[in-house]
Amino acid sequence: MTEKAMSILNNPYLNKGTAFTKAERDQLGLNGLIPPYIQTLDEQVAQTYAQFQTKANDLEKRLFLMQIFNENRVLFYKLFSEHVVEFMPIVYDPTIADTIENYSELYVQSQNATFLSIDDPDNMETALKNAADGRDIRLIVVTDAEGILGIGDWGTNGVDISVGKLMVYTAAAGIDPSQVLPVVLDVGTNNEKLLKDPMYLGNRHERIKGDRYFEFVDQFVQTAENLFPNMYLHFEDFGRDHAAKILNKYKDRYVIFNDDIQGTGIITLAGILGALNISKQKITDQVYLSFGAGTAGAGILSRIYAEMVENGLSEEEAKKHFYMVDKQGLLFDDDETLTPEQKPFARKRSEFENPEELTDLLSVVKAVHPTIMVGTSTKPGAFTEEVVREMAAHTERPIIFPLSNPTKLAEAKAEDLLKWTDGRALIATGIPVDDIEYNGVTYQIGQANNALVYPGLGLGVIASTAKVLNDTMISKAAHSLGGIVDVSKPGAAVLPPVSKLIEFSQTVAEGIAQSAVDQGLTKETITDVKKAVADTRWTPEY
């Protein structure tokens, strides 16, 4: 009996801690194993939050919260739901970057994650079965950790990004935590610091590339799909050479989502639509400059491009509105290093009088006069005063989104952008920013946080039993965020605040589910979308 009792106390899906009732303690053999006073969940939440507040910094706070997560999922998510704005930057970005960089040193337990090694492919199915432990897995977040946030290649340490992402899915959209599985594909790492670190817990060899890599990914997708036929598969932080190839290979066959390509595109489009609601301008009149042409930059650009086409421009007309700038300057079509995602938007040198001079951001801004400038470069301070003033001289309401994160990698500070544009800039950032007072107006800065979109998107897909996730559904997600912000208010944000995360996750979920139903893409017949979404939501209660 004691062995059974201890297994319950050590199971985060079953453990209630001090909230077990007298009858449960008698029945389960828990008498004497926990203090006698029976707490309510609300009392546990108050007690845990008080402990949380004693922690000295964000890293200590995150480690404490992970301890609660490891012990009691209901308590963790009830606490999270009551402090969403405060906890988001601690549970996820930017604090998660610190825990990823130090994952091996800080390792205590795996948070029910699955570690799949390219050196041991024969055990993949066994590993996934072991990790699922009979649970009905509906959502997997998988990473190979080659392109983590703005910090690069972190090998097996990157599993924390999968764990963190799934926490947000549950906190924001009520995805049942017993139905999720974080996965890392350990194919090695090119991070010399990790390879030389005696504490590093991953494979200590360089990243495997080429056919063997893609065969390993394919084995994972096929194995996971066979084991979990109702699964929604979310790819996270794969490198620029692999992310789009993997997405394109599977997206028409399975329910696949790549957050860096699609999620970032959705939230940036939603922010641009919000900005245009404020400025009363049309998207088809905009000139778009992408600073940073990697996975995120190219993914965002393709989403904005698709929106212009949907708004009546031909594909050729729409392409003329886009410019991509990377470390070599403006991307030209004679560059042999272009990725497949960059090629459609690279420009011809014959379009410019001085193409050889367009090697930095300022020269390109002077040449093309963008009305929208989105940064995913991880080049801190790249949006200089000179660049911003030059842009603002040629457009009434410049839309400027320095999206690189964490904070130390942002292209500009929102406060500076307002100052350099006399308050005219419409801004979204990749990190949370407090309200800014400028010339008597309180400016609210929208955070282009994918968490505003992907949790609801996942809930909508799962609730609707969608067979695929297509561009029509994705566009619906971006448009569903409109109307939540009062754009008539001076200093209004271009995106809803994180404080409304749970509310608009519901809105996005219903929009996605309705789109799947309208297109006839559901496995089951759904007659009431709102009910289907409500029935799928999990709530943290005993």
Coordinates of C-alpha atoms in Angstrom, one line a residue:
M1 CA 0.0 0.0 0.0
T2 CA 2.8 2.4 0.9
E3 CA 4.5 1.8 -2.5
K4 CA 1.2 2.7 -4.3
A5 CA 0.8 5.7 -2.1
M6 CA 4.3 7.0 -2.8
S7 CA 3.8 6.4 -6.6
I8 CA 0.7 8.7 -6.4
L9 CA 2.6 11.4 -4.4
N10 CA 5.4 11.2 -7.0
N11 CA 3.1 11.4 -10.0
P12 CA 2.5 15.1 -10.9
Y13 CA -0.7 14.2 -12.8
L14 CA -2.3 12.5 -9.7
N15 CA -0.6 14.3 -6.8
K16 CA -2.8 16.8 -4.8
G17 CA -0.3 17.2 -1.9
T18 CA -2.0 18.6 1.1
A19 CA -5.4 18.8 -0.7
F20 CA -6.1 15.1 -0.5
T21 CA -9.4 14.7 1.4
K22 CA -9.8 12.5 4.5
A23 CA -11.5 9.8 2.4
E24 CA -8.8 9.9 -0.2
R25 CA -6.1 9.6 2.4
D26 CA -7.8 6.6 3.9
Q27 CA -8.4 4.9 0.6
L28 CA -5.0 5.5 -0.9
G29 CA -2.9 4.8 2.1
L30 CA -1.7 8.4 2.5
N31 CA -2.3 8.9 6.2
G32 CA 0.9 10.0 7.9
L33 CA 2.6 10.7 4.5
I34 CA 1.4 14.3 4.3
P35 CA 0.6 17.0 7.0
P36 CA -2.8 16.5 8.6
Y37 CA -4.4 19.9 7.6
I38 CA -6.4 19.5 4.4
Q39 CA -5.9 22.6 2.2
T40 CA -8.1 23.8 -0.6
L41 CA -6.5 24.4 -4.0
D42 CA -6.8 28.2 -3.4
E43 CA -5.0 27.9 -0.1
Q44 CA -2.2 25.9 -1.9
V45 CA -2.0 28.6 -4.6
A46 CA -1.7 31.4 -2.0
Q47 CA 1.0 29.5 -0.1
T48 CA 3.0 28.7 -3.2
Y49 CA 2.8 32.2 -4.6
A50 CA 4.1 33.5 -1.2
Q51 CA 7.1 31.2 -1.5
F52 CA 7.6 32.3 -5.2
Q53 CA 7.8 35.9 -4.1
T54 CA 10.7 35.2 -1.8
K55 CA 13.0 34.2 -4.7
A56 CA 15.8 36.6 -5.5
N57 CA 15.8 36.7 -9.3
D58 CA 13.9 35.4 -12.3
L59 CA 16.1 32.3 -12.7
E60 CA 15.5 31.2 -9.1
K61 CA 11.8 31.9 -9.6
R62 CA 11.7 29.7 -12.7
L63 CA 13.6 26.9 -10.9
F64 CA 11.1 27.1 -8.1
L65 CA 8.1 26.9 -10.5
M66 CA 9.6 23.9 -12.2
Q67 CA 9.8 22.2 -8.9
I68 CA 6.0 22.8 -8.5
F69 CA 5.5 21.6 -12.1
N70 CA 7.4 18.4 -11.3
E71 CA 5.3 17.7 -8.3
N72 CA 1.7 18.8 -9.0
R73 CA 0.4 19.9 -12.5
V74 CA -2.9 21.1 -11.2
L75 CA -1.4 23.4 -8.7
F76 CA 1.2 24.7 -11.2
Y77 CA -1.4 25.6 -13.8
K78 CA -3.8 27.1 -11.3
L79 CA -1.0 29.3 -10.1
F80 CA 0.0 30.1 -13.6
S81 CA -3.5 31.0 -14.7
E82 CA -3.8 33.6 -11.9
H83 CA -0.5 35.3 -12.7
V84 CA -0.1 35.0 -16.5
V85 CA 1.5 38.3 -17.2
E86 CA 4.0 37.9 -14.3
F87 CA 4.9 34.3 -15.1
M88 CA 5.1 34.3 -18.9
P89 CA 8.6 35.9 -19.1
I90 CA 9.8 33.6 -16.3
V91 CA 8.3 30.3 -17.4
Y92 CA 9.1 31.1 -21.1
D93 CA 11.1 33.8 -22.9
P94 CA 13.4 35.5 -21.9
T95 CA 14.3 33.6 -18.6
I96 CA 14.1 30.2 -20.4
A97 CA 17.2 31.2 -22.3
D98 CA 19.2 31.1 -19.0
T99 CA 17.9 27.6 -18.1
I100 CA 18.7 26.3 -21.6
E101 CA 22.2 27.5 -21.5
N102 CA 22.6 25.9 -18.0
Y103 CA 20.3 22.9 -18.5
S104 CA 22.9 20.2 -17.9
E105 CA 24.3 21.9 -14.8
L106 CA 20.8 22.5 -13.4
Y107 CA 19.4 19.1 -14.3
V108 CA 17.2 17.5 -11.7
Q109 CA 14.6 15.6 -13.7
S110 CA 13.3 15.5 -17.2
Q111 CA 9.7 16.9 -16.9
N112 CA 8.3 13.9 -18.7
A113 CA 10.3 14.8 -21.9
T114 CA 11.6 12.3 -24.4
F115 CA 15.2 12.3 -25.4
L116 CA 15.7 10.7 -28.9
S117 CA 19.3 10.1 -30.0
I118 CA 20.4 9.8 -33.6
D119 CA 23.0 7.3 -32.3
D120 CA 20.3 5.0 -31.0
P121 CA 17.5 5.1 -33.7
D122 CA 16.4 1.5 -33.0
N123 CA 15.1 2.5 -29.5
M124 CA 13.0 5.4 -30.8
E125 CA 9.6 3.6 -30.6
T126 CA 10.4 2.2 -27.2
A127 CA 11.5 5.6 -25.9
L128 CA 8.3 7.3 -27.1
K129 CA 6.2 4.6 -25.6
N130 CA 8.1 4.8 -22.3
A131 CA 7.6 8.6 -22.2
A132 CA 3.9 8.4 -23.0
D133 CA 3.3 5.7 -20.4
G134 CA -0.1 4.8 -21.9
R135 CA -1.3 8.5 -22.1
D136 CA -3.4 9.7 -25.0
I137 CA -0.9 12.1 -26.6
R138 CA -2.6 14.8 -28.6
L139 CA 0.3 17.4 -28.8
I140 CA 4.0 17.0 -29.3
V141 CA 6.5 19.9 -29.3
V142 CA 9.7 18.7 -30.9
T143 CA 13.0 20.5 -31.3
D144 CA 16.5 19.6 -32.6
A145 CA 17.7 22.8 -30.8
E146 CA 19.8 24.1 -33.7
G147 CA 18.3 27.6 -33.6
I148 CA 17.1 28.3 -30.1
L149 CA 15.6 31.8 -29.6
G150 CA 18.4 34.2 -30.4
I151 CA 21.0 32.0 -28.7
G152 CA 21.7 29.4 -31.3
D153 CA 22.7 25.7 -31.0
W154 CA 22.2 24.1 -27.6
G155 CA 21.8 20.4 -28.4
T156 CA 20.0 18.3 -25.8
N157 CA 19.8 21.4 -23.5
G158 CA 17.2 22.7 -25.9
V159 CA 14.6 20.2 -24.6
D160 CA 13.6 23.0 -22.2
I161 CA 12.1 24.9 -25.1
S162 CA 9.7 22.0 -25.8
V163 CA 8.8 21.8 -22.1
G164 CA 8.3 25.6 -21.8
K165 CA 6.2 25.8 -25.0
L166 CA 3.9 23.1 -23.8
M167 CA 3.4 24.9 -20.5
V168 CA 2.2 28.0 -22.4
Y169 CA -0.2 25.8 -24.5
T170 CA -1.8 24.5 -21.3
A171 CA -1.8 27.8 -19.4
A172 CA -3.2 29.8 -22.3
A173 CA -5.5 27.4 -24.1
G174 CA -6.2 24.6 -21.6
I175 CA -4.5 21.8 -23.5
D176 CA -4.7 18.8 -21.1
P177 CA -1.1 18.5 -19.7
S178 CA -1.5 14.7 -19.5
Q179 CA -1.9 14.7 -23.3
V180 CA 1.3 16.5 -24.2
L181 CA 4.9 15.3 -24.8
P182 CA 8.0 17.4 -25.1
V183 CA 10.6 15.8 -27.4
V184 CA 14.2 16.6 -28.3
L185 CA 16.0 15.1 -31.3
D186 CA 19.6 14.9 -30.3
V187 CA 21.6 14.9 -33.5
G188 CA 24.7 16.3 -31.8
T189 CA 25.8 19.9 -31.5
N190 CA 28.3 22.3 -33.1
N191 CA 28.4 24.4 -29.8
E192 CA 32.1 24.0 -28.8
K193 CA 31.3 25.1 -25.3
L194 CA 28.9 22.2 -24.8
L195 CA 31.2 19.7 -26.5
K196 CA 33.9 20.6 -24.0
D197 CA 31.6 20.8 -21.0
P198 CA 32.1 17.7 -18.8
M199 CA 28.6 18.1 -17.4
Y200 CA 26.9 18.3 -20.8
L201 CA 24.2 15.6 -21.0
G202 CA 23.7 15.3 -24.7
N203 CA 25.6 13.5 -27.6
R204 CA 29.2 14.8 -27.6
H205 CA 29.8 15.0 -31.3
E206 CA 29.1 17.5 -34.1
R207 CA 25.7 17.8 -35.7
I208 CA 24.8 15.0 -38.1
K209 CA 23.7 16.6 -41.4
G210 CA 22.5 15.3 -44.8
D211 CA 20.6 12.1 -45.5
R212 CA 21.1 10.5 -42.1
Y213 CA 19.6 13.6 -40.4
F214 CA 16.5 13.7 -42.6
E215 CA 16.1 9.9 -42.3
F216 CA 16.1 10.3 -38.5
V217 CA 13.5 13.1 -38.6
D218 CA 11.4 11.0 -40.9
Q219 CA 11.7 8.0 -38.6
F220 CA 10.5 10.2 -35.7
V221 CA 7.5 11.7 -37.7
Q222 CA 6.4 8.2 -38.9
T223 CA 6.9 6.6 -35.5
A224 CA 5.0 9.4 -33.6
E225 CA 2.2 9.4 -36.1
N226 CA 1.8 5.6 -35.8
L227 CA 1.8 5.7 -32.0
F228 CA -0.3 8.8 -31.6
P229 CA -2.8 9.0 -34.6
N230 CA -4.6 12.1 -33.1
M231 CA -1.5 14.1 -32.6
Y232 CA -0.8 17.7 -33.5
L233 CA 3.0 18.0 -34.2
H234 CA 4.7 21.3 -33.4
F235 CA 8.3 21.9 -34.7
E236 CA 10.3 24.4 -32.7
D237 CA 13.7 26.1 -33.2
F238 CA 15.0 23.9 -36.1
G239 CA 17.9 25.5 -38.1
R240 CA 17.4 27.5 -41.3
D241 CA 18.7 24.7 -43.5
H242 CA 16.1 22.3 -42.2
A243 CA 13.0 24.0 -40.8
A244 CA 11.2 24.9 -44.1
K245 CA 12.2 21.6 -45.8
I246 CA 10.7 19.6 -42.9
L247 CA 7.5 21.7 -42.8
N248 CA 7.0 21.5 -46.6
K249 CA 7.6 17.7 -46.6
Y250 CA 4.9 16.9 -44.1
K251 CA 2.4 19.7 -43.9
D252 CA 0.0 18.3 -46.5
R253 CA -0.1 14.8 -45.0
Y254 CA -0.2 15.4 -41.2
V255 CA -1.2 18.1 -38.8
I256 CA 2.1 19.9 -38.7
F257 CA 3.0 23.4 -37.4
N258 CA 6.4 25.2 -37.4
D259 CA 6.2 28.1 -34.9
D260 CA 9.3 29.9 -36.1
I261 CA 8.0 30.0 -39.7
Q262 CA 4.2 30.0 -39.3
G263 CA 3.7 31.2 -35.7
T264 CA 6.0 34.2 -36.0
G265 CA 4.3 35.0 -39.4
I266 CA 0.8 34.9 -37.9
I267 CA 1.6 37.2 -34.9
T268 CA 3.6 39.7 -37.0
L269 CA 0.7 39.8 -39.6
A270 CA -1.7 40.3 -36.7
G271 CA 0.5 43.2 -35.4
I272 CA 0.7 44.8 -38.9
L273 CA -3.1 44.5 -39.3
G274 CA -3.5 46.2 -35.9
A275 CA -1.1 49.0 -36.9
L276 CA -3.0 49.5 -40.2
N277 CA -6.2 49.7 -38.2
I278 CA -4.7 52.6 -36.3
S279 CA -3.2 54.3 -39.3
K280 CA -6.2 53.6 -41.6
Q281 CA -3.9 52.4 -44.4
K282 CA -4.2 49.4 -46.7
I283 CA -1.7 46.5 -46.6
T284 CA -1.4 46.6 -50.4
D285 CA 0.2 50.1 -50.2
Q286 CA 3.0 49.0 -47.8
V287 CA 6.7 48.6 -48.6
Y288 CA 8.1 45.8 -46.4
L289 CA 11.7 45.5 -45.4
S290 CA 12.8 42.3 -43.6
F291 CA 16.0 42.8 -41.6
G292 CA 17.2 39.2 -41.0
A293 CA 16.4 36.7 -43.7
G294 CA 16.6 33.4 -41.7
T295 CA 13.8 31.0 -40.8
A296 CA 11.8 33.6 -38.9
G297 CA 12.4 36.5 -41.3
A298 CA 11.5 34.5 -44.4
G299 CA 8.5 32.9 -42.7
I300 CA 7.1 36.3 -41.6
L301 CA 7.7 37.8 -45.1
S302 CA 5.9 34.9 -46.9
R303 CA 2.9 35.3 -44.6
I304 CA 2.6 39.1 -45.3
Y305 CA 3.1 38.3 -49.0
A306 CA 0.2 35.8 -48.9
E307 CA -1.9 38.5 -47.3
M308 CA -1.2 41.0 -50.0
V309 CA -2.2 38.4 -52.7
E310 CA -5.4 37.6 -50.7
N311 CA -6.1 41.3 -50.9
G312 CA -6.1 41.5 -54.6
L313 CA -2.5 41.9 -55.8
S314 CA -1.1 39.4 -58.3
E315 CA 1.9 37.3 -57.1
E316 CA 4.3 39.4 -59.3
E317 CA 2.8 42.7 -58.1
A318 CA 3.0 41.6 -54.5
K319 CA 6.7 40.5 -54.7
K320 CA 7.6 44.1 -55.7
H321 CA 6.6 45.3 -52.2
F322 CA 9.3 43.2 -50.4
Y323 CA 13.0 43.6 -49.6
M324 CA 15.2 41.2 -47.6
V325 CA 18.3 42.4 -45.9
D326 CA 20.8 40.0 -44.3
K327 CA 24.4 40.2 -43.3
Q328 CA 25.5 40.7 -46.9
G329 CA 23.0 43.6 -47.4
L330 CA 20.1 43.6 -49.7
L331 CA 19.5 40.1 -51.1
F332 CA 20.0 39.9 -54.9
D333 CA 18.9 37.0 -57.1
D334 CA 22.5 36.3 -58.3
D335 CA 23.6 35.3 -54.8
E336 CA 24.4 31.6 -54.9
T337 CA 23.9 31.3 -51.1
L338 CA 20.2 32.1 -51.1
T339 CA 17.8 29.6 -49.4
P340 CA 14.7 28.4 -51.3
E341 CA 12.6 30.7 -49.0
Q342 CA 14.7 33.7 -49.9
K343 CA 14.9 33.2 -53.7
P344 CA 11.4 34.4 -54.6
F345 CA 12.0 37.7 -52.9
A346 CA 15.5 38.5 -53.9
R347 CA 15.8 41.6 -56.2
K348 CA 17.5 42.2 -59.5
R349 CA 20.6 44.4 -59.5
S350 CA 19.2 46.2 -62.6
E351 CA 16.4 47.7 -60.4
F352 CA 19.0 50.0 -58.7
E353 CA 21.5 52.6 -59.8
N354 CA 23.9 51.7 -57.1
P355 CA 23.4 48.0 -56.2
E356 CA 27.0 47.5 -55.1
E357 CA 26.4 50.1 -52.3
L358 CA 23.4 48.4 -50.8
T359 CA 25.4 46.4 -48.3
D360 CA 24.0 47.8 -45.0
L361 CA 20.6 48.6 -43.6
L362 CA 20.8 52.4 -43.8
S363 CA 21.7 52.4 -47.6
V364 CA 18.8 50.0 -48.3
V365 CA 16.3 52.2 -46.3
K366 CA 17.5 55.2 -48.2
A367 CA 17.0 53.4 -51.5
V368 CA 13.6 51.7 -51.0
H369 CA 11.8 53.9 -48.4
P370 CA 10.1 51.1 -46.4
T371 CA 6.8 51.7 -44.5
I372 CA 7.2 48.5 -42.5
M373 CA 10.5 47.3 -41.0
V374 CA 10.7 44.0 -39.2
G375 CA 13.8 42.9 -37.4
T376 CA 14.6 39.2 -36.8
S377 CA 18.4 39.7 -37.1
T378 CA 19.5 39.2 -33.5
K379 CA 21.8 42.2 -34.1
P380 CA 21.3 44.5 -31.1
G381 CA 20.8 48.2 -31.8
A382 CA 20.7 47.6 -35.6
F383 CA 17.7 50.0 -35.9
T384 CA 19.9 53.1 -35.3
E385 CA 18.6 56.6 -34.9
E386 CA 19.8 57.4 -38.4
V387 CA 18.1 54.4 -39.9
V388 CA 14.8 55.1 -38.1
R389 CA 14.8 58.9 -38.8
E390 CA 15.5 58.1 -42.5
M391 CA 12.5 55.7 -42.6
A392 CA 10.2 58.1 -40.7
A393 CA 11.0 60.9 -43.1
H394 CA 9.2 59.1 -45.9
T395 CA 6.1 57.6 -44.2
E396 CA 3.5 59.2 -41.8
R397 CA 3.2 56.2 -39.5
P398 CA 6.2 54.0 -39.8
I399 CA 5.5 50.4 -38.6
I400 CA 8.7 49.2 -36.8
F401 CA 8.9 45.7 -35.2
P402 CA 12.3 44.9 -33.5
L403 CA 11.4 41.3 -32.8
S404 CA 14.7 39.7 -31.9
N405 CA 14.9 38.4 -28.3
P406 CA 15.9 38.0 -25.6
T407 CA 16.3 41.7 -24.6
K408 CA 20.0 41.9 -25.2
L409 CA 19.5 41.0 -28.9
A410 CA 16.7 43.5 -29.8
E411 CA 17.3 45.7 -32.8
A412 CA 16.0 48.8 -30.9
K413 CA 14.2 49.9 -27.7
A414 CA 10.6 51.0 -28.1
E415 CA 11.3 54.2 -26.1
D416 CA 14.0 55.2 -28.6
L417 CA 11.7 54.4 -31.6
L418 CA 9.0 56.7 -30.2
K419 CA 11.5 59.5 -29.6
W420 CA 13.2 59.3 -33.0
T421 CA 9.8 59.4 -34.8
D422 CA 8.1 62.0 -32.6
G423 CA 5.6 59.4 -31.3
R424 CA 4.5 58.4 -34.9
A425 CA 6.0 54.9 -34.9
L426 CA 3.6 51.9 -34.6
I427 CA 5.7 49.4 -32.6
A428 CA 5.7 45.8 -31.6
T429 CA 8.6 44.1 -29.8
G430 CA 9.7 40.6 -29.2
I431 CA 9.9 41.2 -25.5
P432 CA 7.5 42.6 -23.0
V433 CA 7.7 46.4 -22.6
D434 CA 6.1 48.6 -19.9
D435 CA 3.9 51.5 -21.0
I436 CA 5.8 54.5 -22.1
E437 CA 5.0 58.1 -21.4
Y438 CA 5.9 60.5 -24.3
N439 CA 4.7 64.0 -24.9
G440 CA 1.7 63.5 -22.6
V441 CA 0.5 60.3 -24.2
T442 CA 0.7 56.8 -22.7
Y443 CA 1.9 54.4 -25.4
Q444 CA 1.1 50.7 -24.9
I445 CA 3.6 48.5 -26.8
G446 CA 2.3 45.3 -28.2
Q447 CA 4.4 42.2 -27.8
A448 CA 4.7 40.1 -30.9
N449 CA 4.7 37.0 -28.8
N450 CA 3.8 33.8 -30.6
A451 CA 2.1 32.8 -27.4
L452 CA -0.8 35.1 -28.4
V453 CA -1.5 32.7 -31.3
Y454 CA -0.1 29.2 -31.1
P455 CA -1.9 27.9 -28.0
G456 CA -5.3 28.8 -29.4
L457 CA -4.3 27.5 -32.8
G458 CA -3.4 24.1 -31.2
L459 CA -6.6 24.1 -29.2
G460 CA -8.7 24.8 -32.3
V461 CA -7.0 22.1 -34.3
I462 CA -7.3 19.5 -31.6
A463 CA -11.0 20.4 -30.8
S464 CA -12.0 20.3 -34.5
T465 CA -10.1 17.0 -35.2
A466 CA -8.6 18.8 -38.2
K467 CA -6.7 16.6 -40.7
V468 CA -4.3 19.3 -41.7
L469 CA -3.4 22.9 -40.8
N470 CA -3.5 25.0 -44.0
D471 CA -2.9 28.6 -45.0
T472 CA -6.6 29.5 -44.8
M473 CA -6.8 28.4 -41.2
I474 CA -3.5 30.2 -40.4
S475 CA -4.8 33.5 -42.0
K476 CA -8.0 33.1 -39.9
A477 CA -5.9 33.0 -36.7
A478 CA -4.1 36.3 -37.6
H479 CA -7.4 38.0 -38.4
S480 CA -9.2 36.7 -35.3
L481 CA -7.0 38.9 -33.0
G482 CA -8.4 42.1 -34.6
G483 CA -11.0 44.0 -32.6
I484 CA -9.6 43.1 -29.2
V485 CA -7.6 46.4 -29.0
D486 CA -9.4 49.8 -29.0
V487 CA -7.5 51.5 -31.9
S488 CA -9.2 54.8 -31.4
K489 CA -7.4 55.4 -28.1
P490 CA -4.2 57.5 -28.3
G491 CA -1.1 55.4 -27.9
A492 CA -3.0 52.2 -28.5
A493 CA -1.0 49.0 -28.9
V494 CA -1.0 47.1 -32.3
L495 CA -1.6 43.8 -30.5
P496 CA -3.6 42.7 -27.5
P497 CA -1.8 42.6 -24.1
V498 CA -0.6 39.3 -22.7
S499 CA -3.0 39.8 -19.8
K500 CA -5.8 38.7 -22.3
L501 CA -3.9 35.6 -23.3
I502 CA -6.6 33.1 -22.2
E503 CA -9.4 35.2 -23.7
F504 CA -7.9 35.5 -27.2
S505 CA -6.6 31.9 -27.1
Q506 CA -10.3 31.0 -27.0
T507 CA -11.0 33.4 -29.9
V508 CA -8.2 32.0 -32.1
A509 CA -9.3 28.4 -31.2
E510 CA -12.9 29.0 -32.3
G511 CA -11.7 30.8 -35.5
I512 CA -9.4 27.9 -36.4
A513 CA -12.0 25.2 -35.6
Q514 CA -14.6 27.0 -37.7
S515 CA -12.3 27.3 -40.6
A516 CA -11.5 23.6 -40.5
V517 CA -15.3 22.8 -40.3
D518 CA -16.1 25.2 -43.2
Q519 CA -13.4 23.5 -45.4
G520 CA -14.6 20.0 -44.6
L521 CA -11.2 19.1 -43.1
T522 CA -12.3 17.4 -39.8
K523 CA -12.0 13.7 -39.0
E524 CA -15.2 13.9 -36.9
T525 CA -18.5 15.8 -37.6
I526 CA -18.5 19.0 -35.6
T527 CA -21.9 20.8 -35.4
D528 CA -21.1 23.3 -32.6
V529 CA -17.6 24.8 -32.7
K530 CA -17.9 26.7 -29.5
K531 CA -19.0 23.5 -27.7
A532 CA -16.2 21.4 -29.2
V533 CA -13.6 24.0 -28.1
A534 CA -15.1 24.2 -24.6
D535 CA -15.3 20.5 -24.2
T536 CA -11.6 20.1 -25.2
R537 CA -10.4 22.7 -22.7
W538 CA -8.8 21.3 -19.5
T539 CA -9.2 23.4 -16.3
P540 CA -6.8 23.1 -13.3
E541 CA -9.0 21.7 -10.6
Y542 CA -9.0 18.7 -8.3

